[in-house]
């Protein structure tokens, strides 16, 4: 079965509790359930991890291939705009990675317009709120050429 790693970075464990005008009312647990349902509808599965620590995210990316994941959906939070280390880990992952943001980072403060990740990922989804996660699952499975029997 095709397995996808969904990796969420700093502060995303707080979703649904603050700043609903930016990030909505959906919690991280809700989002993980939406992504799992989208994967299951296509005969695939997801495993979800969240960390507030840059090194933990890097370790998860390093280990993903050996753990049998076919690709990664990564919302790196604010590390998107700062972390060359995370960019290097994604570039070396030897797995397709989709960059995801709930908000439209290009419609926000100028410092959020820069992503170190965009140049090393397959593609980026932003601005669709929580719905971006099931979209990213479908996009990644499509990129992988997954069919239900995989
Ligand atoms: O839009 C996104 O998904 C972001 O990756 C979210 C990050 C932000 O730094 C990026 O520029 C765009 C921040 C996530 C913070 O989430 C919170 C949710 C509720 C309460 C506090 C923070």
Short mmCIF file of N, CA and C in Angstrom, two decimals, residues 77-143:
data_model
loop_
_atom_site.label_atom_id
_atom_site.label_comp_id
_atom_site.label_asym_id
_atom_site.label_seq_id
_atom_site.Cartn_x
_atom_site.Cartn_y
_atom_site.Cartn_z
N UNK A 77 5.61 25.38 8.17
CA UNK A 77 5.34 26.58 8.95
C UNK A 77 6.36 27.66 8.64
N UNK A 78 6.75 28.41 9.66
CA UNK A 78 7.65 29.54 9.45
C UNK A 78 9.06 29.12 9.04
N UNK A 79 9.43 27.85 9.25
CA UNK A 79 10.75 27.39 8.77
C UNK A 79 10.85 27.46 7.25
N UNK A 80 9.68 27.45 6.58
CA UNK A 80 9.65 27.62 5.13
C UNK A 80 10.48 28.82 4.69
N UNK A 81 10.37 29.89 5.48
CA UNK A 81 10.92 31.19 5.09
C UNK A 81 12.32 31.43 5.63
N UNK A 82 12.84 30.45 6.39
CA UNK A 82 14.12 30.69 7.07
C UNK A 82 15.14 29.57 6.92
N UNK A 83 14.69 28.33 6.64
CA UNK A 83 15.56 27.19 6.90
C UNK A 83 16.24 26.61 5.66
N UNK A 84 17.51 26.95 5.51
CA UNK A 84 18.32 26.32 4.47
C UNK A 84 18.55 24.84 4.82
N UNK A 85 18.62 24.54 6.13
CA UNK A 85 18.83 23.15 6.56
C UNK A 85 17.66 22.26 6.11
N UNK A 86 16.46 22.77 6.23
CA UNK A 86 15.28 22.00 5.81
C UNK A 86 15.27 21.86 4.28
N UNK A 87 15.63 22.93 3.59
CA UNK A 87 15.72 22.86 2.13
C UNK A 87 16.72 21.77 1.72
N UNK A 88 17.87 21.73 2.38
CA UNK A 88 18.87 20.72 2.04
C UNK A 88 18.35 19.31 2.30
N UNK A 89 17.61 19.14 3.39
CA UNK A 89 17.05 17.82 3.70
C UNK A 89 16.03 17.40 2.64
N UNK A 90 15.19 18.32 2.22
CA UNK A 90 14.20 18.00 1.18
C UNK A 90 14.92 17.66 -0.13
N UNK A 91 15.94 18.45 -0.46
CA UNK A 91 16.67 18.22 -1.72
C UNK A 91 17.32 16.84 -1.73
N UNK A 92 17.70 16.34 -0.55
CA UNK A 92 18.40 15.05 -0.46
C UNK A 92 17.45 13.89 -0.16
N UNK A 93 16.16 14.17 -0.08
CA UNK A 93 15.21 13.15 0.42
C UNK A 93 15.05 11.97 -0.52
N UNK A 94 15.28 12.17 -1.81
CA UNK A 94 15.08 11.10 -2.80
C UNK A 94 13.64 10.59 -2.78
N UNK A 95 12.74 11.48 -2.46
CA UNK A 95 11.30 11.21 -2.45
C UNK A 95 10.61 12.48 -2.93
N UNK A 96 9.47 12.35 -3.61
CA UNK A 96 8.74 13.57 -3.96
C UNK A 96 8.14 14.24 -2.72
N UNK A 97 8.32 15.55 -2.65
CA UNK A 97 7.79 16.33 -1.53
C UNK A 97 6.87 17.41 -2.09
N UNK A 98 5.69 17.55 -1.50
CA UNK A 98 4.79 18.65 -1.84
C UNK A 98 4.81 19.64 -0.69
N UNK A 99 5.03 20.90 -1.01
CA UNK A 99 5.00 21.98 -0.02
C UNK A 99 3.55 22.45 0.12
N UNK A 100 3.12 22.63 1.34
CA UNK A 100 1.73 23.01 1.60
C UNK A 100 1.67 24.16 2.59
N UNK A 101 0.79 25.11 2.30
CA UNK A 101 0.47 26.17 3.27
C UNK A 101 -1.03 26.37 3.26
N UNK A 102 -1.59 26.53 4.43
CA UNK A 102 -3.04 26.76 4.51
C UNK A 102 -3.38 28.15 3.99
N UNK A 103 -2.58 29.12 4.37
CA UNK A 103 -2.83 30.49 3.93
C UNK A 103 -2.13 30.74 2.60
N UNK A 104 -2.58 31.80 1.92
CA UNK A 104 -1.89 32.22 0.69
C UNK A 104 -0.70 33.07 1.10
N UNK A 105 0.47 32.45 1.18
CA UNK A 105 1.65 33.16 1.70
C UNK A 105 2.00 34.38 0.86
N UNK A 106 1.59 34.40 -0.41
CA UNK A 106 1.92 35.53 -1.30
C UNK A 106 1.00 36.72 -1.08
N UNK A 107 -0.08 36.52 -0.34
CA UNK A 107 -0.99 37.62 -0.03
C UNK A 107 -0.74 38.17 1.37
N UNK A 108 0.35 37.70 1.99
CA UNK A 108 0.63 38.09 3.38
C UNK A 108 1.88 38.98 3.44
N UNK A 109 2.52 39.03 4.59
CA UNK A 109 3.68 39.91 4.77
C UNK A 109 4.79 39.50 3.78
N UNK A 110 5.59 40.48 3.33
CA UNK A 110 6.65 40.17 2.36
C UNK A 110 7.59 39.04 2.81
N UNK A 111 7.88 38.93 4.10
CA UNK A 111 8.82 37.87 4.52
C UNK A 111 8.25 36.49 4.29
N UNK A 112 6.92 36.37 4.13
CA UNK A 112 6.33 35.05 3.84
C UNK A 112 6.30 34.75 2.34
N UNK A 113 6.68 35.71 1.51
CA UNK A 113 6.66 35.47 0.06
C UNK A 113 7.84 34.61 -0.37
N UNK A 114 8.85 34.55 0.48
CA UNK A 114 10.05 33.77 0.16
C UNK A 114 9.93 32.38 0.76
N UNK A 115 10.09 31.37 -0.09
CA UNK A 115 10.14 29.99 0.40
C UNK A 115 11.45 29.36 -0.05
N UNK A 116 12.23 28.89 0.93
CA UNK A 116 13.45 28.15 0.58
C UNK A 116 13.11 26.77 0.02
N UNK A 117 11.87 26.32 0.27
CA UNK A 117 11.50 24.95 -0.12
C UNK A 117 11.04 24.84 -1.56
N UNK A 118 10.44 25.92 -2.08
CA UNK A 118 9.75 25.81 -3.37
C UNK A 118 10.63 25.28 -4.48
N UNK A 119 11.92 25.62 -4.44
CA UNK A 119 12.80 25.20 -5.54
C UNK A 119 13.17 23.72 -5.47
N UNK A 120 12.91 23.05 -4.35
CA UNK A 120 13.31 21.64 -4.23
C UNK A 120 12.12 20.69 -4.08
N UNK A 121 10.91 21.21 -4.22
CA UNK A 121 9.72 20.35 -4.12
C UNK A 121 9.11 20.11 -5.50
N UNK A 122 8.23 19.13 -5.56
CA UNK A 122 7.52 18.83 -6.81
C UNK A 122 6.57 19.98 -7.15
N UNK A 123 5.89 20.47 -6.14
CA UNK A 123 4.92 21.54 -6.34
C UNK A 123 4.45 22.07 -5.01
N UNK A 124 3.68 23.15 -5.07
CA UNK A 124 3.25 23.82 -3.84
C UNK A 124 1.76 24.13 -3.90
N UNK A 125 1.07 23.89 -2.80
CA UNK A 125 -0.35 24.22 -2.69
C UNK A 125 -0.47 25.23 -1.55
N UNK A 126 -1.11 26.37 -1.81
CA UNK A 126 -1.32 27.31 -0.72
C UNK A 126 -2.63 28.06 -0.91
N UNK A 127 -3.21 28.49 0.20
CA UNK A 127 -4.36 29.39 0.14
C UNK A 127 -5.71 28.71 0.24
N UNK A 128 -5.76 27.40 0.36
CA UNK A 128 -7.04 26.69 0.39
C UNK A 128 -7.41 26.21 1.79
N UNK A 129 -6.74 26.72 2.80
CA UNK A 129 -7.05 26.32 4.17
C UNK A 129 -6.84 24.84 4.38
N UNK A 130 -7.66 24.27 5.25
CA UNK A 130 -7.52 22.84 5.58
C UNK A 130 -7.73 21.96 4.36
N UNK A 131 -8.52 22.42 3.40
CA UNK A 131 -8.79 21.63 2.18
C UNK A 131 -7.52 21.37 1.39
N UNK A 132 -6.46 22.14 1.66
CA UNK A 132 -5.19 21.91 0.97
C UNK A 132 -4.61 20.53 1.26
N UNK A 133 -4.90 19.98 2.44
CA UNK A 133 -4.31 18.68 2.79
C UNK A 133 -4.86 17.54 1.92
N UNK A 134 -6.20 17.37 1.83
CA UNK A 134 -6.68 16.32 0.90
C UNK A 134 -6.30 16.62 -0.55
N UNK A 135 -6.24 17.91 -0.92
CA UNK A 135 -5.78 18.25 -2.28
C UNK A 135 -4.36 17.75 -2.49
N UNK A 136 -3.52 17.97 -1.49
CA UNK A 136 -2.11 17.57 -1.61
C UNK A 136 -1.98 16.05 -1.67
N UNK A 137 -2.83 15.34 -0.93
CA UNK A 137 -2.81 13.87 -0.99
C UNK A 137 -3.11 13.42 -2.40
N UNK A 138 -4.16 14.00 -3.01
CA UNK A 138 -4.52 13.60 -4.37
C UNK A 138 -3.42 13.98 -5.37
N UNK A 139 -2.85 15.16 -5.16
CA UNK A 139 -1.78 15.61 -6.06
C UNK A 139 -0.57 14.68 -5.97
N UNK A 140 -0.21 14.31 -4.76
CA UNK A 140 0.97 13.45 -4.59
C UNK A 140 0.71 12.05 -5.16
N UNK A 141 -0.47 11.50 -4.89
CA UNK A 141 -0.78 10.17 -5.45
C UNK A 141 -0.79 10.23 -6.97
N UNK A 142 -1.31 11.31 -7.53
CA UNK A 142 -1.29 11.48 -8.98
C UNK A 142 0.14 11.55 -9.49
N UNK A 143 0.97 12.32 -8.80
CA UNK A 143 2.38 12.44 -9.21
C UNK A 143 3.07 11.08 -9.17
#
